[in-house]
Coordinates of C-alpha atoms in Angstrom, one line a residue:
Chain A
M165 CA -16.1 30.7 2.7
N166 CA -15.5 32.6 5.9
N167 CA -14.6 29.6 8.0
A168 CA -11.8 28.6 5.6
K169 CA -8.5 28.1 7.2
A170 CA -5.9 30.7 6.3
I171 CA -3.2 29.4 4.0
R172 CA 0.2 30.9 3.0
V173 CA -0.2 33.8 0.7
D174 CA 1.6 32.2 -2.2
L175 CA -0.6 29.1 -1.8
Q176 CA -3.7 31.4 -1.7
I177 CA -2.7 32.9 -5.1
I178 CA -2.4 29.4 -6.6
A179 CA -5.8 28.5 -5.0
D180 CA -7.4 31.5 -6.6
M181 CA -6.3 30.4 -10.0
I182 CA -8.2 27.1 -9.7
E183 CA -11.8 26.6 -10.7
P184 CA -14.1 24.9 -8.3
G185 CA -14.6 21.2 -9.0
A186 CA -11.5 21.0 -11.1
R187 CA -9.3 17.9 -11.3
V188 CA -6.0 18.9 -9.6
L189 CA -2.6 17.2 -9.1
D190 CA -0.3 18.9 -6.6
V191 CA 3.2 17.7 -7.4
G192 CA 5.4 18.0 -4.3
C193 CA 2.4 18.6 -2.1
S194 CA 4.4 18.5 1.2
D195 CA 2.0 18.0 4.2
G196 CA -1.0 18.7 2.0
Q197 CA -1.9 22.2 3.2
L198 CA -2.8 23.5 -0.3
L199 CA -4.4 20.3 -1.4
E200 CA -6.6 20.1 1.7
Y201 CA -7.7 23.7 1.2
L202 CA -8.6 23.0 -2.4
V203 CA -10.5 19.8 -1.6
K204 CA -12.5 21.4 1.3
E205 CA -13.0 24.9 -0.1
K206 CA -13.0 24.4 -3.8
N207 CA -14.4 20.9 -3.9
V208 CA -11.7 19.9 -6.4
R209 CA -10.9 16.2 -7.2
G210 CA -7.4 16.5 -5.6
R211 CA -4.4 14.2 -6.0
G212 CA -0.9 14.6 -4.7
L213 CA 2.6 13.4 -5.2
E214 CA 5.2 13.8 -2.5
I215 CA 8.6 12.5 -1.9
S216 CA 9.0 12.7 1.9
P217 CA 7.5 9.9 4.0
N218 CA 6.5 12.4 6.7
G219 CA 4.7 14.6 4.2
V220 CA 2.8 11.6 2.7
N221 CA 1.9 10.2 6.0
A222 CA 0.4 13.5 7.1
C223 CA -1.5 13.8 3.8
V224 CA -3.0 10.3 3.8
A225 CA -3.8 10.6 7.6
K226 CA -5.8 13.7 6.6
G227 CA -7.7 11.7 4.0
L228 CA -6.0 13.1 1.0
S229 CA -5.1 10.9 -2.0
V230 CA -1.4 11.3 -2.1
V231 CA 1.2 9.0 -3.6
Q232 CA 4.8 8.8 -2.3
G233 CA 7.1 9.2 -5.1
D234 CA 9.6 11.3 -7.0
A235 CA 8.2 13.7 -9.5
E236 CA 11.1 13.1 -11.9
E237 CA 10.6 9.3 -11.8
D238 CA 6.9 9.0 -11.4
L239 CA 5.2 11.8 -13.5
G240 CA 5.8 9.6 -16.6
Y241 CA 3.3 7.0 -15.3
Y242 CA 0.4 9.5 -15.3
P243 CA -1.9 9.5 -18.3
D244 CA -2.1 12.5 -20.7
N245 CA -4.6 15.2 -19.8
G246 CA -5.9 13.5 -16.7
F247 CA -6.1 16.8 -14.8
D248 CA -7.4 20.4 -15.3
F249 CA -4.6 21.8 -13.2
V250 CA -1.2 20.5 -12.2
I251 CA 0.6 22.4 -9.5
L252 CA 4.3 22.6 -8.8
S253 CA 4.7 24.8 -5.8
Q254 CA 8.2 25.8 -4.6
T255 CA 9.7 22.6 -6.0
L256 CA 10.9 23.6 -9.5
Q257 CA 14.3 24.7 -8.2
A258 CA 14.9 21.3 -6.6
T259 CA 14.4 19.3 -9.8
H260 CA 17.2 18.0 -12.0
H261 CA 15.5 18.9 -15.3
P262 CA 13.1 21.9 -14.7
D263 CA 12.3 22.1 -18.4
Q264 CA 11.4 18.4 -18.6
I265 CA 9.2 18.8 -15.5
V266 CA 7.3 21.7 -17.0
K267 CA 6.8 19.8 -20.1
D268 CA 5.4 16.8 -18.1
L269 CA 3.1 19.1 -16.1
L270 CA 1.5 20.3 -19.3
R271 CA 1.2 16.8 -20.6
L272 CA -0.7 15.7 -17.6
G273 CA -2.9 18.8 -17.2
K274 CA -4.6 21.4 -19.4
R275 CA -2.9 24.0 -17.3
A276 CA 0.1 24.1 -15.0
I277 CA 0.7 26.4 -12.0
V278 CA 4.3 26.8 -11.1
S279 CA 5.7 28.8 -8.2
F280 CA 9.3 29.4 -7.3
P281 CA 11.6 31.7 -5.3
N282 CA 13.0 34.4 -7.5
F283 CA 16.8 34.4 -7.7
G284 CA 16.6 37.8 -9.3
H285 CA 15.3 39.5 -6.2
W286 CA 17.4 42.6 -5.2
R287 CA 18.4 41.1 -1.9
V288 CA 19.7 38.0 -3.5
R289 CA 21.6 40.1 -6.1
S290 CA 23.1 42.4 -3.4
Y291 CA 24.0 39.4 -1.2
L292 CA 26.0 38.0 -4.0
F293 CA 27.3 41.4 -5.1
F294 CA 28.4 42.7 -1.7
K295 CA 29.2 39.5 0.2
G296 CA 30.5 37.6 -2.8
R297 CA 28.8 34.4 -1.5
M298 CA 25.8 32.3 -2.4
P299 CA 22.8 33.9 -0.7
V300 CA 21.4 32.3 2.4
N301 CA 18.2 33.7 3.8
E302 CA 14.8 32.7 5.2
S303 CA 13.4 31.5 1.9
M304 CA 16.8 30.0 0.8
P305 CA 18.1 28.5 4.1
Y306 CA 20.7 26.2 2.7
Q307 CA 24.4 26.5 2.1
W308 CA 25.5 25.9 -1.5
Y309 CA 27.0 22.5 -0.6
N310 CA 23.9 21.1 1.2
S311 CA 21.1 22.7 -0.8
P312 CA 18.5 20.5 -2.5
N313 CA 18.0 23.5 -4.8
T314 CA 20.2 22.8 -7.8
H315 CA 18.3 25.0 -10.3
F316 CA 17.5 28.4 -9.0
C317 CA 16.3 30.8 -11.7
T318 CA 15.0 34.4 -12.0
I319 CA 11.6 35.4 -13.1
K320 CA 13.2 36.5 -16.4
D321 CA 14.9 33.1 -16.8
F322 CA 11.6 31.3 -16.4
I323 CA 9.9 33.5 -18.9
V324 CA 12.7 32.9 -21.4
M325 CA 12.4 29.1 -20.9
C326 CA 8.7 29.1 -21.4
D327 CA 9.2 31.1 -24.6
E328 CA 11.8 28.7 -25.9
M329 CA 9.5 25.8 -25.0
G330 CA 6.5 27.4 -26.7
V331 CA 4.6 27.5 -23.5
T332 CA 2.0 30.2 -23.1
I333 CA 2.0 32.2 -19.9
E334 CA -1.7 33.0 -19.0
R335 CA -1.0 34.8 -15.8
S336 CA 2.1 35.7 -13.9
I337 CA 2.3 37.2 -10.4
A338 CA 5.3 38.3 -8.3
L339 CA 5.0 38.5 -4.6
D340 CA 7.1 41.1 -2.8
A341 CA 8.6 40.9 0.7
D342 CA 5.4 42.2 2.2
G343 CA 3.4 39.5 0.4
Q344 CA 1.9 42.0 -2.0
A345 CA 1.0 40.6 -5.4
H346 CA 2.2 42.4 -8.6
R347 CA 1.4 41.6 -12.2
I348 CA 4.7 40.6 -13.8
R349 CA 3.6 41.7 -17.2
T350 CA 3.1 45.3 -16.1
N351 CA 6.8 45.8 -15.4
L352 CA 9.1 42.8 -15.8
F353 CA 12.2 44.7 -14.7
F354 CA 10.7 45.7 -11.3
A355 CA 8.9 42.5 -10.8
N356 CA 12.2 40.6 -11.3
L357 CA 13.9 43.0 -8.8
L358 CA 11.2 43.2 -6.1
G359 CA 9.5 39.8 -6.4
E360 CA 10.6 37.3 -3.8
Q361 CA 8.5 34.7 -5.3
A362 CA 6.7 34.2 -8.5
V363 CA 3.5 32.2 -9.5
F364 CA 2.9 31.4 -13.2
L365 CA -0.2 30.0 -14.8
L366 CA 0.8 28.1 -17.9
R367 CA -0.9 26.3 -20.8
K368 CA 0.5 24.6 -23.8
D369 CA -0.4 26.1 -27.2
Chain B
M111 CA -27.2 -21.0 3.1
S112 CA -26.3 -23.5 5.7
I113 CA -24.2 -21.9 8.3
A114 CA -23.7 -24.6 10.8
D115 CA -21.1 -26.2 12.9
T116 CA -20.6 -29.1 10.5
A117 CA -19.0 -32.3 11.5
N118 CA -15.4 -31.9 12.6
N119 CA -13.6 -33.3 9.7
N120 CA -10.2 -31.7 10.0
P121 CA -7.5 -32.9 12.3
Y122 CA -6.3 -29.4 12.9
E123 CA -9.6 -28.1 14.2
D124 CA -9.7 -29.8 17.5
D125 CA -13.2 -28.6 18.1
F126 CA -12.6 -24.9 18.3
P127 CA -15.6 -22.7 17.8
T128 CA -15.8 -20.8 14.5
Q129 CA -18.6 -19.9 12.1
K130 CA -18.9 -21.9 8.9
A131 CA -20.8 -21.7 5.7
I132 CA -21.3 -24.6 3.3
L133 CA -21.1 -23.2 -0.2
G134 CA -21.4 -24.7 -3.7
M135 CA -24.5 -26.7 -2.7
D136 CA -26.8 -25.7 -5.5
M137 CA -24.1 -25.1 -8.0
P138 CA -20.5 -26.1 -7.8
M139 CA -17.8 -23.4 -7.8
R140 CA -15.6 -23.6 -10.9
L141 CA -11.9 -23.3 -10.1
D142 CA -9.2 -21.8 -12.2
C143 CA -7.7 -25.2 -12.7
G144 CA -10.9 -26.4 -14.3
A145 CA -12.1 -28.6 -11.5
E146 CA -15.3 -28.0 -9.7
L147 CA -15.9 -27.8 -6.0
S148 CA -19.2 -28.5 -4.4
N149 CA -20.3 -28.6 -0.8
F150 CA -17.2 -27.0 0.5
S151 CA -16.9 -25.1 3.7
I152 CA -15.6 -21.6 4.5
A153 CA -14.7 -20.9 8.1
Y154 CA -15.0 -17.3 9.1
E155 CA -15.3 -14.9 11.9
T156 CA -17.1 -11.5 12.1
Y157 CA -16.6 -8.6 14.5
G158 CA -18.8 -5.6 15.0
T159 CA -22.3 -5.1 13.7
L160 CA -23.6 -4.9 10.1
N161 CA -25.6 -1.7 9.6
A162 CA -29.1 -1.6 8.2
D163 CA -28.1 -0.9 4.6
K164 CA -25.2 -3.3 4.8
S165 CA -22.7 -0.7 3.8
N166 CA -20.1 -0.9 6.5
A167 CA -18.5 -4.4 5.9
I168 CA -14.8 -4.7 5.7
L169 CA -13.3 -7.9 4.5
V170 CA -9.9 -8.5 6.1
T171 CA -7.9 -11.1 4.1
H172 CA -5.2 -13.1 5.7
A173 CA -1.6 -14.0 4.8
L174 CA -0.1 -17.4 4.0
T175 CA -0.3 -18.8 7.5
G176 CA -3.0 -16.5 9.0
D177 CA -6.5 -17.5 9.9
Q178 CA -10.0 -16.1 10.5
F179 CA -9.2 -15.0 14.0
V180 CA -8.1 -11.5 13.1
A181 CA -9.2 -9.8 16.4
G182 CA -10.4 -10.8 19.8
V183 CA -9.0 -14.0 21.3
N184 CA -8.0 -16.9 19.1
P185 CA -9.7 -19.9 20.7
V186 CA -7.0 -22.3 19.4
T187 CA -3.9 -20.5 20.8
G188 CA -5.7 -18.5 23.6
K189 CA -3.7 -15.5 22.4
A190 CA -4.9 -12.3 20.8
G191 CA -6.0 -12.4 17.2
W192 CA -3.3 -11.9 14.6
W193 CA -4.2 -8.3 13.8
S194 CA -5.5 -7.1 17.2
I195 CA -3.2 -4.1 16.8
M196 CA -5.3 -3.0 13.8
V197 CA -8.7 -4.5 14.3
G198 CA -11.0 -3.9 17.3
P199 CA -13.0 -1.3 19.1
G200 CA -11.4 2.1 18.7
K201 CA -8.6 0.6 16.5
P202 CA -8.0 1.9 12.9
I203 CA -10.3 -0.8 11.6
D204 CA -12.8 0.1 14.2
T205 CA -15.3 -2.6 15.0
D206 CA -17.5 0.0 16.7
R207 CA -18.0 1.4 13.3
Y208 CA -17.3 -1.3 10.8
F209 CA -18.5 -4.9 10.4
V210 CA -15.3 -6.9 9.9
I211 CA -15.3 -10.3 8.2
C212 CA -12.3 -12.6 8.0
T213 CA -12.4 -15.9 6.3
N214 CA -9.9 -18.8 6.4
V215 CA -8.8 -19.0 2.8
L216 CA -9.7 -21.9 0.5
G217 CA -7.0 -24.5 0.8
G218 CA -6.4 -23.4 4.4
C219 CA -6.6 -25.7 7.4
M220 CA -8.6 -23.8 10.0
G221 CA -12.0 -25.1 9.1
T222 CA -12.2 -24.1 5.4
S223 CA -12.1 -26.8 2.8
G224 CA -8.5 -27.7 1.9
P225 CA -6.3 -30.7 1.5
A226 CA -6.7 -31.7 5.2
A227 CA -10.5 -31.8 5.0
V228 CA -12.4 -34.9 4.1
N229 CA -13.3 -35.5 0.5
P230 CA -17.1 -36.0 0.7
E231 CA -16.9 -38.5 -2.2
T232 CA -14.3 -40.8 -0.6
N233 CA -14.8 -40.0 3.1
E234 CA -11.1 -39.8 3.4
P235 CA -8.8 -36.7 3.7
W236 CA -8.3 -35.0 0.3
G237 CA -4.5 -34.8 0.6
V238 CA -3.0 -33.9 -2.7
D239 CA -6.1 -35.0 -4.5
F240 CA -7.6 -31.6 -3.5
P241 CA -7.6 -29.5 -6.7
V242 CA -4.9 -26.8 -7.0
I243 CA -6.4 -23.4 -6.1
T244 CA -5.5 -19.8 -6.9
I245 CA -5.9 -16.4 -5.3
G246 CA -8.8 -16.0 -7.7
D247 CA -10.5 -19.1 -6.3
M248 CA -10.0 -17.9 -2.7
V249 CA -11.7 -14.6 -3.6
R250 CA -14.5 -16.3 -5.6
A251 CA -15.3 -18.3 -2.5
Q252 CA -15.3 -15.2 -0.3
A253 CA -17.7 -13.5 -2.8
L254 CA -20.0 -16.5 -2.5
L255 CA -20.0 -16.2 1.2
L256 CA -20.8 -12.5 1.0
D257 CA -23.7 -13.4 -1.4
E258 CA -25.0 -15.8 1.3
M259 CA -24.7 -13.0 3.9
G260 CA -26.6 -10.6 1.6
I261 CA -23.6 -8.2 1.4
E262 CA -23.5 -6.7 -2.0
T263 CA -20.7 -4.2 -1.6
L264 CA -17.7 -4.2 0.7
F265 CA -16.8 -0.8 2.2
S266 CA -13.2 -2.0 2.1
V267 CA -11.1 -5.0 1.5
V268 CA -7.9 -4.9 3.5
G269 CA -5.0 -7.3 3.6
G270 CA -1.2 -7.7 3.9
S271 CA 1.1 -10.0 2.0
M272 CA -1.0 -12.8 0.5
G273 CA -4.0 -10.9 2.0
G274 CA -2.9 -8.0 -0.2
M275 CA -3.1 -10.2 -3.3
Q276 CA -6.6 -11.1 -2.4
A277 CA -7.5 -7.4 -1.9
L278 CA -6.1 -6.7 -5.4
E279 CA -7.9 -9.6 -6.9
W280 CA -11.1 -8.4 -5.4
A281 CA -10.6 -5.0 -6.9
A282 CA -9.9 -6.5 -10.3
A283 CA -12.5 -9.3 -10.3
Y284 CA -15.4 -7.5 -8.6
P285 CA -14.8 -3.8 -9.0
E286 CA -18.5 -3.0 -8.5
R287 CA -18.5 -4.7 -5.2
V288 CA -15.6 -2.9 -3.6
F289 CA -15.6 0.7 -2.4
S290 CA -12.1 0.9 -1.1
C291 CA -9.0 -1.4 -1.2
V292 CA -5.9 -1.5 1.0
P293 CA -3.2 -3.8 -0.4
I294 CA -0.3 -3.9 2.1
A295 CA 3.2 -5.2 1.8
T296 CA 2.3 -7.2 -1.3
A297 CA 2.8 -7.5 -5.1
A298 CA 0.7 -7.8 -8.2
T299 CA 2.6 -10.8 -9.2
H300 CA 4.9 -13.3 -7.5
S301 CA 8.5 -12.6 -8.3
A302 CA 11.0 -15.3 -9.3
Q303 CA 12.7 -14.8 -6.0
N304 CA 9.5 -15.4 -4.1
I305 CA 8.6 -18.5 -6.2
A306 CA 12.1 -19.7 -5.5
F307 CA 11.8 -19.3 -1.7
Y308 CA 8.5 -21.1 -1.6
E309 CA 9.8 -23.9 -3.8
V310 CA 12.5 -24.5 -1.3
G311 CA 9.8 -24.9 1.4
R312 CA 7.7 -27.2 -0.7
Q313 CA 10.7 -29.4 -1.6
A314 CA 11.5 -29.7 2.1
I315 CA 8.0 -30.9 2.8
M316 CA 7.8 -33.3 -0.2
A317 CA 11.3 -34.7 0.6
D318 CA 10.2 -35.7 4.1
P319 CA 9.4 -39.5 4.0
D320 CA 6.5 -38.8 6.4
W321 CA 4.8 -36.8 3.7
C322 CA 3.8 -40.2 2.2
D323 CA 3.3 -38.8 -1.3
G324 CA 0.8 -36.3 0.1
H325 CA -1.3 -38.8 1.9
Y326 CA 0.2 -38.7 5.4
L327 CA -3.2 -38.2 7.0
K328 CA -4.4 -41.5 5.8
A329 CA -1.1 -43.0 6.9
G330 CA -1.4 -41.4 10.3
K331 CA 1.8 -39.5 9.9
K332 CA 3.0 -35.9 9.7
P333 CA 6.0 -34.5 7.8
R334 CA 7.3 -32.6 10.8
S335 CA 10.8 -31.9 9.7
G336 CA 9.8 -30.9 6.2
V337 CA 7.2 -28.4 7.5
S338 CA 9.5 -27.1 10.1
V339 CA 12.3 -26.4 7.5
A340 CA 9.8 -24.8 5.1
R341 CA 8.7 -22.5 7.9
M342 CA 12.3 -21.7 8.9
A343 CA 13.3 -20.8 5.4
A344 CA 10.2 -18.6 4.9
H345 CA 10.5 -16.9 8.3
I346 CA 13.9 -15.5 7.3
T347 CA 12.3 -13.6 4.5
Y348 CA 9.8 -12.0 6.9
M349 CA 12.5 -10.3 8.9
S350 CA 15.0 -7.6 7.8
E351 CA 18.7 -8.1 8.1
A352 CA 18.8 -5.2 10.5
A353 CA 16.0 -6.7 12.7
L354 CA 17.8 -10.1 12.8
T355 CA 21.1 -8.4 13.8
Q356 CA 19.4 -6.3 16.4
K357 CA 17.4 -9.2 17.9
F358 CA 19.9 -11.9 17.7
G359 CA 23.3 -10.8 16.3
R360 CA 25.8 -13.6 16.8
R361 CA 24.7 -14.1 20.4
L362 CA 24.9 -17.7 21.7
Q363 CA 22.0 -19.7 23.0
D364 CA 22.4 -20.6 26.7
R365 CA 26.1 -21.2 26.4
E366 CA 29.4 -19.4 26.8
K367 CA 31.1 -20.6 23.7
V368 CA 30.4 -22.5 20.5
T369 CA 30.2 -26.3 20.9
F370 CA 32.0 -27.3 17.7
G371 CA 28.9 -29.3 16.7
F372 CA 25.5 -28.9 15.1
E373 CA 23.4 -28.0 18.1
A374 CA 21.7 -24.7 18.0
D375 CA 24.7 -22.7 19.2
F376 CA 23.3 -19.4 18.1
Q377 CA 20.2 -17.7 19.3
I378 CA 18.9 -17.2 15.7
E379 CA 19.1 -21.0 15.2
S380 CA 17.2 -21.7 18.3
Y381 CA 14.6 -19.1 17.4
L382 CA 14.1 -20.5 13.9
R383 CA 13.9 -24.1 15.2
H384 CA 11.3 -23.0 17.7
Q385 CA 9.3 -21.2 14.9
G386 CA 9.5 -24.3 12.8
N387 CA 8.5 -26.7 15.5
S388 CA 5.5 -24.7 16.7
F389 CA 4.3 -24.2 13.2
V390 CA 4.1 -28.0 12.7
E391 CA 1.4 -28.1 15.4
R392 CA -0.9 -25.5 13.8
F393 CA -0.5 -25.8 10.1
D394 CA -1.1 -28.6 7.6
A395 CA 1.8 -29.5 5.4
N396 CA -0.4 -29.9 2.3
S397 CA -2.1 -26.6 3.0
Y398 CA 1.3 -25.1 2.9
L399 CA 1.9 -26.5 -0.6
Y400 CA -1.5 -25.4 -1.9
V401 CA -1.5 -21.9 -0.5
T402 CA 2.1 -21.1 -1.5
R403 CA 1.3 -22.4 -5.0
A404 CA -1.7 -20.1 -5.2
M405 CA 0.7 -17.2 -4.5
D406 CA 3.1 -18.4 -7.2
Y407 CA 0.4 -18.4 -9.8
F408 CA -0.8 -14.9 -8.9
D409 CA -0.3 -12.5 -11.8
L410 CA -3.0 -9.9 -11.8
A411 CA -2.1 -8.2 -15.0
T412 CA -2.0 -11.4 -17.0
T413 CA -5.1 -12.9 -15.5
H414 CA -7.3 -9.8 -15.9
G415 CA -5.8 -8.2 -18.9
S416 CA -3.2 -7.9 -21.5
G417 CA -0.3 -7.8 -19.0
R418 CA -0.6 -4.1 -18.2
L419 CA -1.8 -3.3 -14.7
A420 CA -3.1 0.1 -15.9
D421 CA -5.5 -1.8 -18.2
V422 CA -6.8 -4.0 -15.4
F423 CA -7.9 -0.9 -13.4
K424 CA -8.9 1.4 -16.2
G425 CA -11.9 3.4 -15.1
T426 CA -12.1 1.9 -11.6
E427 CA -13.9 4.0 -9.0
I428 CA -12.3 2.1 -6.1
R429 CA -10.3 4.2 -3.7
F430 CA -6.9 2.6 -3.1
C431 CA -4.4 2.9 -0.3
V432 CA -1.2 1.0 -1.1
V433 CA 1.3 0.5 1.8
S434 CA 4.8 -0.9 1.7
F435 CA 7.6 -1.0 4.3
S436 CA 11.0 0.3 3.6
S437 CA 12.9 -2.8 4.9
D438 CA 10.6 -5.4 3.4
W439 CA 12.6 -7.6 1.1
H440 CA 9.9 -10.3 0.7
Y441 CA 7.6 -8.0 -1.1
L442 CA 9.8 -5.0 -2.0
P443 CA 8.5 -1.4 -1.9
E444 CA 9.4 -1.4 -5.6
E445 CA 6.7 -4.1 -6.1
S446 CA 4.1 -1.8 -4.4
R447 CA 5.3 1.0 -6.7
V448 CA 4.5 -1.1 -9.7
I449 CA 0.9 -1.4 -8.4
V450 CA 0.8 2.3 -7.7
R451 CA 2.1 3.2 -11.2
G452 CA -0.5 0.9 -12.7
L453 CA -3.3 2.5 -10.7
T454 CA -1.9 6.0 -11.5
G455 CA -1.8 5.1 -15.2
A456 CA -5.4 3.9 -14.9
G457 CA -6.4 7.3 -13.5
A458 CA -7.4 5.6 -10.2
N459 CA -7.8 7.3 -6.9
V460 CA -4.8 6.0 -5.1
S461 CA -2.6 6.9 -2.1
Y462 CA 0.7 5.2 -1.5
V463 CA 2.9 5.2 1.6
D464 CA 6.2 3.5 2.0
V465 CA 6.4 3.3 5.8
V466 CA 9.9 3.7 7.1
S467 CA 10.5 0.7 9.2
D468 CA 13.4 -1.7 10.1
K469 CA 11.1 -4.6 10.9
G470 CA 11.0 -6.1 7.4
H471 CA 7.9 -7.8 5.9
D472 CA 6.5 -8.6 9.4
A473 CA 6.2 -4.8 10.0
F474 CA 2.5 -4.9 8.9
L475 CA 1.6 -7.1 11.8
L476 CA 3.6 -5.2 14.3
E477 CA 3.3 -1.8 16.0
E478 CA 4.0 0.9 13.5
P479 CA 2.4 4.2 14.6
A480 CA 2.8 5.8 11.2
F481 CA 1.1 2.9 9.5
E482 CA -1.8 3.0 11.9
R483 CA -2.3 6.7 11.3
V484 CA -2.4 6.2 7.6
M485 CA -4.8 3.3 7.9
R486 CA -7.1 5.3 10.2
G487 CA -7.0 8.4 8.1
F488 CA -7.6 6.6 4.9
L489 CA -10.5 4.6 6.2
E490 CA -12.1 7.6 8.0
D491 CA -12.0 9.6 4.8
A492 CA -13.5 6.8 2.8
A493 CA -16.2 6.3 5.5
R494 CA -17.1 10.0 5.1
K495 CA -17.5 9.5 1.4
R496 CA -19.5 6.4 2.0
G497 CA -21.8 8.2 4.4
L498 CA -20.7 6.0 7.4
I499 CA -19.4 9.1 9.2
D500 CA -21.2 12.5 8.9
E501 CA -19.2 14.9 6.8

């Protein structure tokens, strides 16, 4: 639709992976930007889970169905296979047990879409290499001692985890600093070096 | 239906104007306790206009000591209705858009049949001969009233505290008659702690010699001190510790120093005594026993299922918005989360907000902008889905 509101490029990539009319759960849906887009433009049956009171207030005030809760506590209460897609956008690195979360996402949904900042990006690597300190930049604005992000990983790390868990990667896209999308499968080495963010479409075997 | 100003048979009514329906005339209503109630009255108020296809009705359900005067001016007190912040023209529950109904609950004392009303068989006040009622009975009576009004489906049922229990009961007992449901600051079952608090209140009333074994109306008496103590004890649970400290702290009441006696030295004592004394004037002691008992007996998952909330709501198409308040220790946010988890497990369409507030349980009756935004947003979206607002 041409009157669609523009959304962040990484959110757009996620939105493009979702079929119209699908049942969607957005875990860590923040102020509901993506969910609202999906409900309005793709006519999905959208649900959200968000931990921050301000985020939830904003979502519900917009008319979105969003529950205030903690993914790691509350996902367990959702029934199996209740959704076509379960989204975890820019939240994986802040969870205590990323592998458990991914497992839960695939229990609730036929497919999961996971996006995260890539700790293997060359600027992160050079920050650590030259400065000898934990990287702080626009997309990772916290100091090591006050960061909610306890589990950073690289694109390669994530692929290895999926492999070990027996999770199938249907699609994987790396976004570079200019917001350009690259297929990770084409060249993993470069994707892991040049991708600032990654978006994975997963399904269980 | 006979909606009429029936004979004034309740000493607490003092001839104030309210609408009334006499129900159970053709067929008595069966209560959960097994007794049957016929020719009983439900006092109610309405606000706004019912649309042509009768699809814009919101039932607002009141809390323990509430009444049918949810908006506008309460003719008994002369003050604004108890939820004027939320209900009225342009308010989140917008009476320009919705037709709002509020009934005085069964067992209440504002015109609905309860222990203070006259037993038609004996022509004397029921007192404790009135059958014990449940939240389910209250809701059943409301459903009968809606039948009489020709309203098949409620656009929404909204209530806080005991009102929230009624909202949940509606969703469980009449899922096909409810489009959306907003249970606020409530629980799916009364906790041991809450039963305990209300038992203290009931014991205070029953220990008052003027209670006269429940028949004080016949004796021309009123268990004032008992009711007052019950109200004082309950009132503490409605406020957060932070709110109490902020509002009263250890400040003294009209004096420079403590008196080394048992006068109300502290402002909090004076405040509670005032709350207790003014409550005596407007609330019937036996009603307090009956309505608190109804809350104690409330256990949605057991009444409507095997004990699992998710089973109660399995397959429900009702849109839910559950709201709690962070400092509420009467009905803890955790108890709302239990409701939400049950609804989530049932695959229901549910939103849940724990509003950050330091006002305790009473927050749902007070000004909380975040709460009002949530309520407005949820209802507007539901109204779009219901075709009450153009998409």
